[in-house]
PDB file of C-alpha atoms and ligand atoms in Angstrom:
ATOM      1  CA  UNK A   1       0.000   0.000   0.000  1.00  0.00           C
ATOM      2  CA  UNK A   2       1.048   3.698  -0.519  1.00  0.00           C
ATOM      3  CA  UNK A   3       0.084   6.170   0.606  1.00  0.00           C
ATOM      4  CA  UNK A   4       0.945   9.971  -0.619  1.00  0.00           C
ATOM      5  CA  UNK A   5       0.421  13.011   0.698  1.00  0.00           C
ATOM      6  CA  UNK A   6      -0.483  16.235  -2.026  1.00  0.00           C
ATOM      7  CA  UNK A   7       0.260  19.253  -0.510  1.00  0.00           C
ATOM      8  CA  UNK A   8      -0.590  20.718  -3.169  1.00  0.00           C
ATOM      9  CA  UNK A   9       0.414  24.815  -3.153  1.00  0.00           C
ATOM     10  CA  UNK A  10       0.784  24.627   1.059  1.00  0.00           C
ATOM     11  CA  UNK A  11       3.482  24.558   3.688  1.00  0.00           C
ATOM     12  CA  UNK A  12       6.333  26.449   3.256  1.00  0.00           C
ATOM     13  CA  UNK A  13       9.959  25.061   4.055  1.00  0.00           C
ATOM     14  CA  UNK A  14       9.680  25.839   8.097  1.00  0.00           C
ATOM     15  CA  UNK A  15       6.015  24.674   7.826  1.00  0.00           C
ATOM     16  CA  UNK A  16       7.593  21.811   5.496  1.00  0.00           C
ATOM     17  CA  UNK A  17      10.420  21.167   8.251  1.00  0.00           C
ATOM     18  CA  UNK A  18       7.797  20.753  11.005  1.00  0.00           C
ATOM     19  CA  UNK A  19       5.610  18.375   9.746  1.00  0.00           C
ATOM     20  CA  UNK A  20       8.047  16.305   8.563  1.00  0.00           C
ATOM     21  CA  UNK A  21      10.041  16.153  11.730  1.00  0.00           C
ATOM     22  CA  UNK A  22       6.359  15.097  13.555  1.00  0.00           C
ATOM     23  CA  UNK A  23       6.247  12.613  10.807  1.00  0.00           C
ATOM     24  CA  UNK A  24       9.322  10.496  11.588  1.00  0.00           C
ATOM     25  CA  UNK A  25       8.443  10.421  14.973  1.00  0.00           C
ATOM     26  CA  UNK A  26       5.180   9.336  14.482  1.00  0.00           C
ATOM     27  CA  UNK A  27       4.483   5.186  14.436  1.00  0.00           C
ATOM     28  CA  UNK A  28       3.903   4.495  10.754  1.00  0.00           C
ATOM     29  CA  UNK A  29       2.832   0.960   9.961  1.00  0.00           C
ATOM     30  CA  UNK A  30       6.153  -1.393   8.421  1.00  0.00           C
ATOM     31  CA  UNK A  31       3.476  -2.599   5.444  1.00  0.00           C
ATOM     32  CA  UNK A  32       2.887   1.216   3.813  1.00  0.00           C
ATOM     33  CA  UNK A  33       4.763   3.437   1.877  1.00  0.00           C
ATOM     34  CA  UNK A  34       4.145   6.932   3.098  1.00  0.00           C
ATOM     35  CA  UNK A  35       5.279   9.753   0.319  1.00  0.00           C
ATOM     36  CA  UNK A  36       5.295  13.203   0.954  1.00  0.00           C
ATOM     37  CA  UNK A  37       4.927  15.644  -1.781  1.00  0.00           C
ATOM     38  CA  UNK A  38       5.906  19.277  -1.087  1.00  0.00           C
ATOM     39  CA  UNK A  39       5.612  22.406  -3.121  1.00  0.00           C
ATOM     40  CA  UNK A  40       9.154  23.087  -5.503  1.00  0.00           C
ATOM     41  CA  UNK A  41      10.580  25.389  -2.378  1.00  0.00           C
ATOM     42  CA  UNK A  42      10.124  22.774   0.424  1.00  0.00           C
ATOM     43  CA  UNK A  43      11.209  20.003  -1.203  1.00  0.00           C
ATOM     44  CA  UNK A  44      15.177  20.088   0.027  1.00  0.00           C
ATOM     45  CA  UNK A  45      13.793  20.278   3.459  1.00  0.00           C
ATOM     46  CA  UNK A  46      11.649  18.286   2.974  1.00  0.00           C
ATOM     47  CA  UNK A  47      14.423  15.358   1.842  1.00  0.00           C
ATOM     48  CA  UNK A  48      16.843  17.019   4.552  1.00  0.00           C
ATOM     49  CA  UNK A  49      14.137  16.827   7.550  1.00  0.00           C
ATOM     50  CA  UNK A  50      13.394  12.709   6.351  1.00  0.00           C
ATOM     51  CA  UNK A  51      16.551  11.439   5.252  1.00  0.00           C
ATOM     52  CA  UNK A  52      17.450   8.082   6.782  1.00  0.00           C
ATOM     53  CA  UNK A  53      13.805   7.616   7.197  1.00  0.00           C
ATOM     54  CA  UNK A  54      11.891   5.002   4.481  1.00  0.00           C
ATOM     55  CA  UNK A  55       9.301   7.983   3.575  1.00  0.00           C
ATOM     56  CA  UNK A  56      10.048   9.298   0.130  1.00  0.00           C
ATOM     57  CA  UNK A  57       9.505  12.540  -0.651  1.00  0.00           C
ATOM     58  CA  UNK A  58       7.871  13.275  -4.410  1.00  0.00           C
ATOM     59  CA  UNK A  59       7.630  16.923  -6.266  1.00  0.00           C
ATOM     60  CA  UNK A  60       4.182  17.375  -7.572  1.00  0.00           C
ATOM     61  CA  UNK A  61       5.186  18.178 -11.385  1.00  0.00           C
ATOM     62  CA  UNK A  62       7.909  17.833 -13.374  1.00  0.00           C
ATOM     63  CA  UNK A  63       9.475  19.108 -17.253  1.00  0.00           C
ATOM     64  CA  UNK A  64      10.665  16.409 -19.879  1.00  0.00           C
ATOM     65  CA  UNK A  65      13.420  18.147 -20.851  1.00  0.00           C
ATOM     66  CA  UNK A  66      16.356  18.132 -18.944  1.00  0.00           C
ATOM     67  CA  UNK A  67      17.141  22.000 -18.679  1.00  0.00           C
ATOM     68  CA  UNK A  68      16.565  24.825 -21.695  1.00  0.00           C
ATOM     69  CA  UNK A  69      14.388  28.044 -22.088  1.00  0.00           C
ATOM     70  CA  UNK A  70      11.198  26.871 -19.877  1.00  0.00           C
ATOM     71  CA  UNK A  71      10.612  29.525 -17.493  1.00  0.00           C
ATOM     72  CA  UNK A  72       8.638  28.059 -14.405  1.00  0.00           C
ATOM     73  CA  UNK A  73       9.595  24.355 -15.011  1.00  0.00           C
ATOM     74  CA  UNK A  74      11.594  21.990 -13.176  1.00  0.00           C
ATOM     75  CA  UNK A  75      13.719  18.865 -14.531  1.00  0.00           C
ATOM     76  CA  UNK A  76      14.259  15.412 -13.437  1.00  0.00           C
ATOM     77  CA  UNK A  77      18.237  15.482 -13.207  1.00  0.00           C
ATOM     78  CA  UNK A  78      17.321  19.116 -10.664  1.00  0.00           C
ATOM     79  CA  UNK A  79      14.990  16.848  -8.409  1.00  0.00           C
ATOM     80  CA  UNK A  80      17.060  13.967  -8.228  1.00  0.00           C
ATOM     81  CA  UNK A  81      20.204  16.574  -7.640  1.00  0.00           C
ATOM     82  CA  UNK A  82      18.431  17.268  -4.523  1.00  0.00           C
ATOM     83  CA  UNK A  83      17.692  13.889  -3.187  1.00  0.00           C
ATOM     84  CA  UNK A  84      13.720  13.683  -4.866  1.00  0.00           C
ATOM     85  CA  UNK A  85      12.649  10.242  -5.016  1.00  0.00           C
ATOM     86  CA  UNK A  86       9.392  10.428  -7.612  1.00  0.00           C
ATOM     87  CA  UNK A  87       7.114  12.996  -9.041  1.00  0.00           C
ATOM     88  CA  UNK A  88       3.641  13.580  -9.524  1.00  0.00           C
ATOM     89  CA  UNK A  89       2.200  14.232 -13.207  1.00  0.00           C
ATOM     90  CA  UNK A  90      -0.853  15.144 -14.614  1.00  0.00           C
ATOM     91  CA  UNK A  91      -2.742  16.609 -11.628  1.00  0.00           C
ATOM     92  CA  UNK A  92      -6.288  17.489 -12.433  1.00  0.00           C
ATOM     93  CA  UNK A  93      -5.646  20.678 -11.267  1.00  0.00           C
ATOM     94  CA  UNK A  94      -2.467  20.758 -14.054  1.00  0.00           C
ATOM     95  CA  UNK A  95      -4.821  19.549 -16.344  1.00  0.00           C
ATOM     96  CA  UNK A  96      -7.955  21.965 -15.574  1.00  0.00           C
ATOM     97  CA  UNK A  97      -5.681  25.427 -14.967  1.00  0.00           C
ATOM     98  CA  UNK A  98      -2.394  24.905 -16.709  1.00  0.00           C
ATOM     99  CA  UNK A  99      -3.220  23.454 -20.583  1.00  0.00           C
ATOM    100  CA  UNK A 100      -1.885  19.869 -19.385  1.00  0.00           C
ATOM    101  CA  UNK A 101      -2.936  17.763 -21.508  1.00  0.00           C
ATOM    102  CA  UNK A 102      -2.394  13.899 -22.318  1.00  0.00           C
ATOM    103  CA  UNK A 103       0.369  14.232 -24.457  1.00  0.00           C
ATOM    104  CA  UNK A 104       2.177  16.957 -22.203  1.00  0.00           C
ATOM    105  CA  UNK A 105       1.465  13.981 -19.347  1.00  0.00           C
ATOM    106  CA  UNK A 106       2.742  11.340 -21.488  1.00  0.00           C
ATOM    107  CA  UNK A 107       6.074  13.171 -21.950  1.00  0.00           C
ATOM    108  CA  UNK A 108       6.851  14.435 -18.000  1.00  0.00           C
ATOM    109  CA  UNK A 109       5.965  10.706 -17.275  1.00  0.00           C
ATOM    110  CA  UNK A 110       8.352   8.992 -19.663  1.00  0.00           C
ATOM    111  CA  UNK A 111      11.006  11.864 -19.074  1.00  0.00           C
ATOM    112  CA  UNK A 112      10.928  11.573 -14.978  1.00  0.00           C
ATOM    113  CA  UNK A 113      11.061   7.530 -15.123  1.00  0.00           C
ATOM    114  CA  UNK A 114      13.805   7.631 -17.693  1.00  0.00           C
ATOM    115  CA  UNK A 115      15.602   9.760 -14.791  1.00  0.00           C
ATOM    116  CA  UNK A 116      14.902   7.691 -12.511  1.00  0.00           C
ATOM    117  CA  UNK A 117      12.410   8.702 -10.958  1.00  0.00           C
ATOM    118  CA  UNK A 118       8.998   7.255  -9.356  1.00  0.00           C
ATOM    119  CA  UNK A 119       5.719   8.316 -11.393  1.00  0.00           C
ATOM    120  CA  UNK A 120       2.489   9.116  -9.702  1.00  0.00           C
ATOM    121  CA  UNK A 121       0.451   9.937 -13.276  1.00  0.00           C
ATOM    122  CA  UNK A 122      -3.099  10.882 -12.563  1.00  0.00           C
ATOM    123  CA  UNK A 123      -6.065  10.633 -14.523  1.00  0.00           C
ATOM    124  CA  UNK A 124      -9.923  11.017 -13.736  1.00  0.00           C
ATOM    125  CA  UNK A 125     -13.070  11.895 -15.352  1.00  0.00           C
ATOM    126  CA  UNK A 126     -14.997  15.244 -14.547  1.00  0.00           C
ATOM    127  CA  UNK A 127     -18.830  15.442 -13.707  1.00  0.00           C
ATOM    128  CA  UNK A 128     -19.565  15.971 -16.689  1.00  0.00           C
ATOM    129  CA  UNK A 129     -18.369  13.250 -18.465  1.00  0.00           C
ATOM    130  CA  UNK A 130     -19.165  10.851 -15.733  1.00  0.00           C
ATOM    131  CA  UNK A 131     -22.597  12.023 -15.855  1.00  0.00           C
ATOM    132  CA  UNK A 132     -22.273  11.788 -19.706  1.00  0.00           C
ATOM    133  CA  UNK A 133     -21.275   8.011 -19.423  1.00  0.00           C
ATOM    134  CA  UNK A 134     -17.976   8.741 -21.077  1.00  0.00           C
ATOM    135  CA  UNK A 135     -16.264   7.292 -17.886  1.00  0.00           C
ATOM    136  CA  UNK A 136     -14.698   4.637 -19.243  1.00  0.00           C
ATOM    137  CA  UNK A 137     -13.406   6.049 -22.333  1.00  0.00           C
ATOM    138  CA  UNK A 138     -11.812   8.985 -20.096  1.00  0.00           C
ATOM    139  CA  UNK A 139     -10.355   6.525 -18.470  1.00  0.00           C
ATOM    140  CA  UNK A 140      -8.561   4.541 -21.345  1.00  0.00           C
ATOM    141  CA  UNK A 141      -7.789   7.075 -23.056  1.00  0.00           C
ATOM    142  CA  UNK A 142      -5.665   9.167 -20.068  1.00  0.00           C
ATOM    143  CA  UNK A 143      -4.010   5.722 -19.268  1.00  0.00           C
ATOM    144  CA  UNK A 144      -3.311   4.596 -22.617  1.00  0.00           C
ATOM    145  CA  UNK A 145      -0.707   7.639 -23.685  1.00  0.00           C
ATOM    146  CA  UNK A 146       1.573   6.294 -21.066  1.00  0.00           C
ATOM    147  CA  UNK A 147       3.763   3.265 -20.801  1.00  0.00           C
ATOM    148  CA  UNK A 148       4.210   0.401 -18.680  1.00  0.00           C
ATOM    149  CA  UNK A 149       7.303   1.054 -16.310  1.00  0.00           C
ATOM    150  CA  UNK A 150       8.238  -0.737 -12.567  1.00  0.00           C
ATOM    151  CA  UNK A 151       8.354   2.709 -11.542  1.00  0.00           C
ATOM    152  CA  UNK A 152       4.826   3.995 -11.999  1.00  0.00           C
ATOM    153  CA  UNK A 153       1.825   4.061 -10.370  1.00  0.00           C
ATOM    154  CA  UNK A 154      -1.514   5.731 -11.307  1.00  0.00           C
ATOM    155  CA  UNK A 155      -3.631   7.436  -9.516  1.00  0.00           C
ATOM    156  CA  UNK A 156      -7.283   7.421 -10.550  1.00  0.00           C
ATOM    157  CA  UNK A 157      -8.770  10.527  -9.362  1.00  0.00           C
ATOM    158  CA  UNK A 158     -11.886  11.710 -10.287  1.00  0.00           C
ATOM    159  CA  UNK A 159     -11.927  15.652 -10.820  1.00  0.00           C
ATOM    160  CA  UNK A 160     -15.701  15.620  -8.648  1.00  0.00           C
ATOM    161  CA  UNK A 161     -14.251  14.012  -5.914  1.00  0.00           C
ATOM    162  CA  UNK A 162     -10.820  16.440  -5.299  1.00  0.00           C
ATOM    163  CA  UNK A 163     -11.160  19.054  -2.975  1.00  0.00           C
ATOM    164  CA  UNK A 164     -15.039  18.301  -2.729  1.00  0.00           C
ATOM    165  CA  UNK A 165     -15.936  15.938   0.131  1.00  0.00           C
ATOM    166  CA  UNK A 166     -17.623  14.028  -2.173  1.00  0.00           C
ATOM    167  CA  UNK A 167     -15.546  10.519  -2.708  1.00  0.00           C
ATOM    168  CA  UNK A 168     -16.317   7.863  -5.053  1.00  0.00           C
ATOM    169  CA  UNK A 169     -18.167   4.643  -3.990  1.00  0.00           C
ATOM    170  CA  UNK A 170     -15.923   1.894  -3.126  1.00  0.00           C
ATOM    171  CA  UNK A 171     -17.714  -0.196  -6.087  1.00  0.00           C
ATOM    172  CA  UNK A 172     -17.405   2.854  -8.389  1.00  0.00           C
ATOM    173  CA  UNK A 173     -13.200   3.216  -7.712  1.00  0.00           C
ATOM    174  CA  UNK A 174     -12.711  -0.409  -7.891  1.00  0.00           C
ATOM    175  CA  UNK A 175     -14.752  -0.191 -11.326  1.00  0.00           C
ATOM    176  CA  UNK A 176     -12.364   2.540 -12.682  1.00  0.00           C
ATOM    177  CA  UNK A 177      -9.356   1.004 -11.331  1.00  0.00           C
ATOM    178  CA  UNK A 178      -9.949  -1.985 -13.025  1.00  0.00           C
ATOM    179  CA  UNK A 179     -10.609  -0.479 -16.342  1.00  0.00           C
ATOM    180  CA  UNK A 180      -6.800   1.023 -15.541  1.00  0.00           C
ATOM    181  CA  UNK A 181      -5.524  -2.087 -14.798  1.00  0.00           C
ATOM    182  CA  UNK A 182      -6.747  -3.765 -18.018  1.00  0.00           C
ATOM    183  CA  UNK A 183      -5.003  -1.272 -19.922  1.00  0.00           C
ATOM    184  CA  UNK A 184      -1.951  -0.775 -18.110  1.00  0.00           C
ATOM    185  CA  UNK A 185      -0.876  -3.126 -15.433  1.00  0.00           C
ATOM    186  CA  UNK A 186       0.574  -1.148 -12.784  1.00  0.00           C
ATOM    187  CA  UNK A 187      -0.456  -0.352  -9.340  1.00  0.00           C
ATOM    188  CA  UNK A 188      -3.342   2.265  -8.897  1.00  0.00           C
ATOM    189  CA  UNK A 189      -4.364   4.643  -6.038  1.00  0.00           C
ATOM    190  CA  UNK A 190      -7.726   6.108  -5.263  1.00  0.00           C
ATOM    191  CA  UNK A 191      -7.565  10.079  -4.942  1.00  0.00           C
ATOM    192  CA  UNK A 192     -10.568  12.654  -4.187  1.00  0.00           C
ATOM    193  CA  UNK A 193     -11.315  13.621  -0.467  1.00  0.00           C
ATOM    194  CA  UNK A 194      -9.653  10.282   1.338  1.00  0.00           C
ATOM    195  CA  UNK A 195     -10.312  11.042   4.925  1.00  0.00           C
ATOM    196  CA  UNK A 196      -9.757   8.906   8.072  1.00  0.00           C
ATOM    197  CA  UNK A 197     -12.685   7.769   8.116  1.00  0.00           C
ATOM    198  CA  UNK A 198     -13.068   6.604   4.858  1.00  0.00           C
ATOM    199  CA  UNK A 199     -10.175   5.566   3.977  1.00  0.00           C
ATOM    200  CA  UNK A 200     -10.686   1.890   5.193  1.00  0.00           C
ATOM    201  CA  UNK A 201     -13.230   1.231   3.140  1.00  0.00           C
ATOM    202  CA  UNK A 202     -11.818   2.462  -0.004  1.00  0.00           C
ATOM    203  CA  UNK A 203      -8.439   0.503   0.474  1.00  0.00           C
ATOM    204  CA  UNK A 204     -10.145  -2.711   1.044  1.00  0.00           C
ATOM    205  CA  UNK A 205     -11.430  -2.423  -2.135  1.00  0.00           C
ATOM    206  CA  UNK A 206      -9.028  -5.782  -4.118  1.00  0.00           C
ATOM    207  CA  UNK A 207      -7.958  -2.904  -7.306  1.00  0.00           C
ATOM    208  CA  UNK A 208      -7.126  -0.515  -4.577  1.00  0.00           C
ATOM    209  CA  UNK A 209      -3.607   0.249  -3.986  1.00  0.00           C
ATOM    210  CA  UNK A 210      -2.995   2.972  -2.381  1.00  0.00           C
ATOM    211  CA  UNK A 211      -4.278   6.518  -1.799  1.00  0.00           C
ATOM    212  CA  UNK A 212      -3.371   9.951  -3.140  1.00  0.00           C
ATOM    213  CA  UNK A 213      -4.143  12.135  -0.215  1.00  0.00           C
ATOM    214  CA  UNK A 214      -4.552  16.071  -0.637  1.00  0.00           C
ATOM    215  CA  UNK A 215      -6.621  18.159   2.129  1.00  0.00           C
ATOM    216  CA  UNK A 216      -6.234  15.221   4.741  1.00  0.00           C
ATOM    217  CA  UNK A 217      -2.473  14.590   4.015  1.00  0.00           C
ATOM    218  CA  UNK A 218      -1.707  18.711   5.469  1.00  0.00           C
ATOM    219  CA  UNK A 219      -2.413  17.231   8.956  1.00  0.00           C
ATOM    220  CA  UNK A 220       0.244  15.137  10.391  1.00  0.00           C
ATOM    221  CA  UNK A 221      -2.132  13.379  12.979  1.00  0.00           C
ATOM    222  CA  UNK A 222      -4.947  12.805   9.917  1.00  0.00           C
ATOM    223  CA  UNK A 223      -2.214  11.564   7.425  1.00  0.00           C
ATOM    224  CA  UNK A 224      -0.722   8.968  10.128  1.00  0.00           C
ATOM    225  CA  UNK A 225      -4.207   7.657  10.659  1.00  0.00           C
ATOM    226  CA  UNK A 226      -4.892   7.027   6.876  1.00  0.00           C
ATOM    227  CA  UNK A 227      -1.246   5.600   6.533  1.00  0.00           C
ATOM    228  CA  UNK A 228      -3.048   3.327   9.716  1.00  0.00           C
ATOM    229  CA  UNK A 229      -6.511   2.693   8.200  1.00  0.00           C
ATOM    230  CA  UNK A 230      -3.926   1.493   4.869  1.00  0.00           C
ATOM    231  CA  UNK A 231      -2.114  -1.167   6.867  1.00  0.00           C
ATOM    232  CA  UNK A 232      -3.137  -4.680   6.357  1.00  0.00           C
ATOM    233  CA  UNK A 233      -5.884  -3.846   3.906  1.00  0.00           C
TER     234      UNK A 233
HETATM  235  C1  LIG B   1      -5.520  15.587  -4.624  1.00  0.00           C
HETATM  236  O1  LIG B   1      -5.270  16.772  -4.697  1.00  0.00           O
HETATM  237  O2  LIG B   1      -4.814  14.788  -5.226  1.00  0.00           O
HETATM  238  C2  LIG B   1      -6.677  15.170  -3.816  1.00  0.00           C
HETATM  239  C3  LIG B   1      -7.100  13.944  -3.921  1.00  0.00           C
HETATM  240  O3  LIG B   1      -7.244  16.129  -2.997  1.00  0.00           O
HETATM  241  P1  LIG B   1      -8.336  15.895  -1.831  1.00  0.00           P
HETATM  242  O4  LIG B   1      -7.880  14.678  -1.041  1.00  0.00           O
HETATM  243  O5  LIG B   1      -8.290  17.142  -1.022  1.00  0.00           O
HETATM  244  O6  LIG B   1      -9.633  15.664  -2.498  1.00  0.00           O
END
């Protein structure tokens, strides 16, 4: 099980520094992987603050070229300079304010693993679509533009449930994760509002895999307990 924690645009290094000091003194269960994934500027503290520990700590985007003229972007070879273990790609939120788009996923994805680098790529339908019964297709289509690699993981999370408090059924995320897993076979996480106290449920679900974590992951005591609810499930 993994379990990683989006903090999205929060927590500045000291706030960074903080948390992650309370996290390696908190209990965390031997059987889950517990990823942390800071803004650009906390990242070295982040890695600094959990080094020796077995937490990685993940960026939350990432260029596919290595360095040129791309003002605002950040490379593989700079994250892994600094001790970066994996990177998210393909955020809704990339996808809904900052022209991502499946191709632009497609290459961070294949540029960060050739790096090195762990992959978190996330795809997800909107309301819309869902409601329109284009689910599915979403679906297969977001997955199919990457490729198969030890190193990545996908995280299904649909763009309704993020930020919401509205989560998918267990039935419906086990649904979508299988239609990932038929098309790529790689380990999946559930993301949109994972909580505490649902977070049992949806890991229990056999396609389940994990959890991408956003709101819930910015408290240390709330992130432990879903890194808890994860174990054994
Ligand atoms: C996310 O940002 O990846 C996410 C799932 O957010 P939240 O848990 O807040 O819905």
């Amino acid at each position: 099980m993994l379990i990683a924690g989006n903090w999205k645009m929060a927590k500045g290094p000291s706030e960074a520094a903080a948390f992650c000091r309370a996290l390696r003194e908190a209990d965390l269960p031997d059987d889950v992987d517990a990823v942390v994934c800071p803004p650009f500027t906390s990242l070295a503290e982040a890695v600094q603050t959990l080094a020796g520990t077995e937490i990685g700590v993940f960026a939350q985007n990432c260029h596919w070229e290595r360095e040129g003229a791309f003002t605002g972007e950040v490379s593989a070879p700079m994250l892994r300079e600094l001790g970066v273990y994996g990177t998210i790609v393909g955020h809704s939120e990339r996808r809904q304010w900052f022209g991502e788009t499946d191709e632009t996923v497609a290459k961070r994805a294949g540029a960060a693993l050739a790096d090195g680098l762990h992959v978190i790529a996330c795809v997800g339908e909107t309301e819309a679509e869902r409601e329109a019964g284009e689910t599915e297709a979403v679906l297969r289509r977001q997955t199919a533009v990457l490729e198969a690699d030890d190193n990545l993981v996908v995280a299904y999370e649909p763009v309704w449930a993020i930020g919401t408090g509205k989560t998918a059924t267990p039935e419906m995320a086990h649904e979508a994760h299988e239609v990932i897993k038929s098309v790529l076979d790689v380990p999946v996480l559930y993301g949109g509002s994972v909580k505490p106290d649902n977070a049992a449920e949806l890991l229990a679900q056999g396609a389940v895999d994990g959890a991408l974590v956003g709101g819930a992951s910015l408290d240390v005591d709330s992130f432990v307990a879903i890194c808890r609810a994860a174990s054994h499930s």
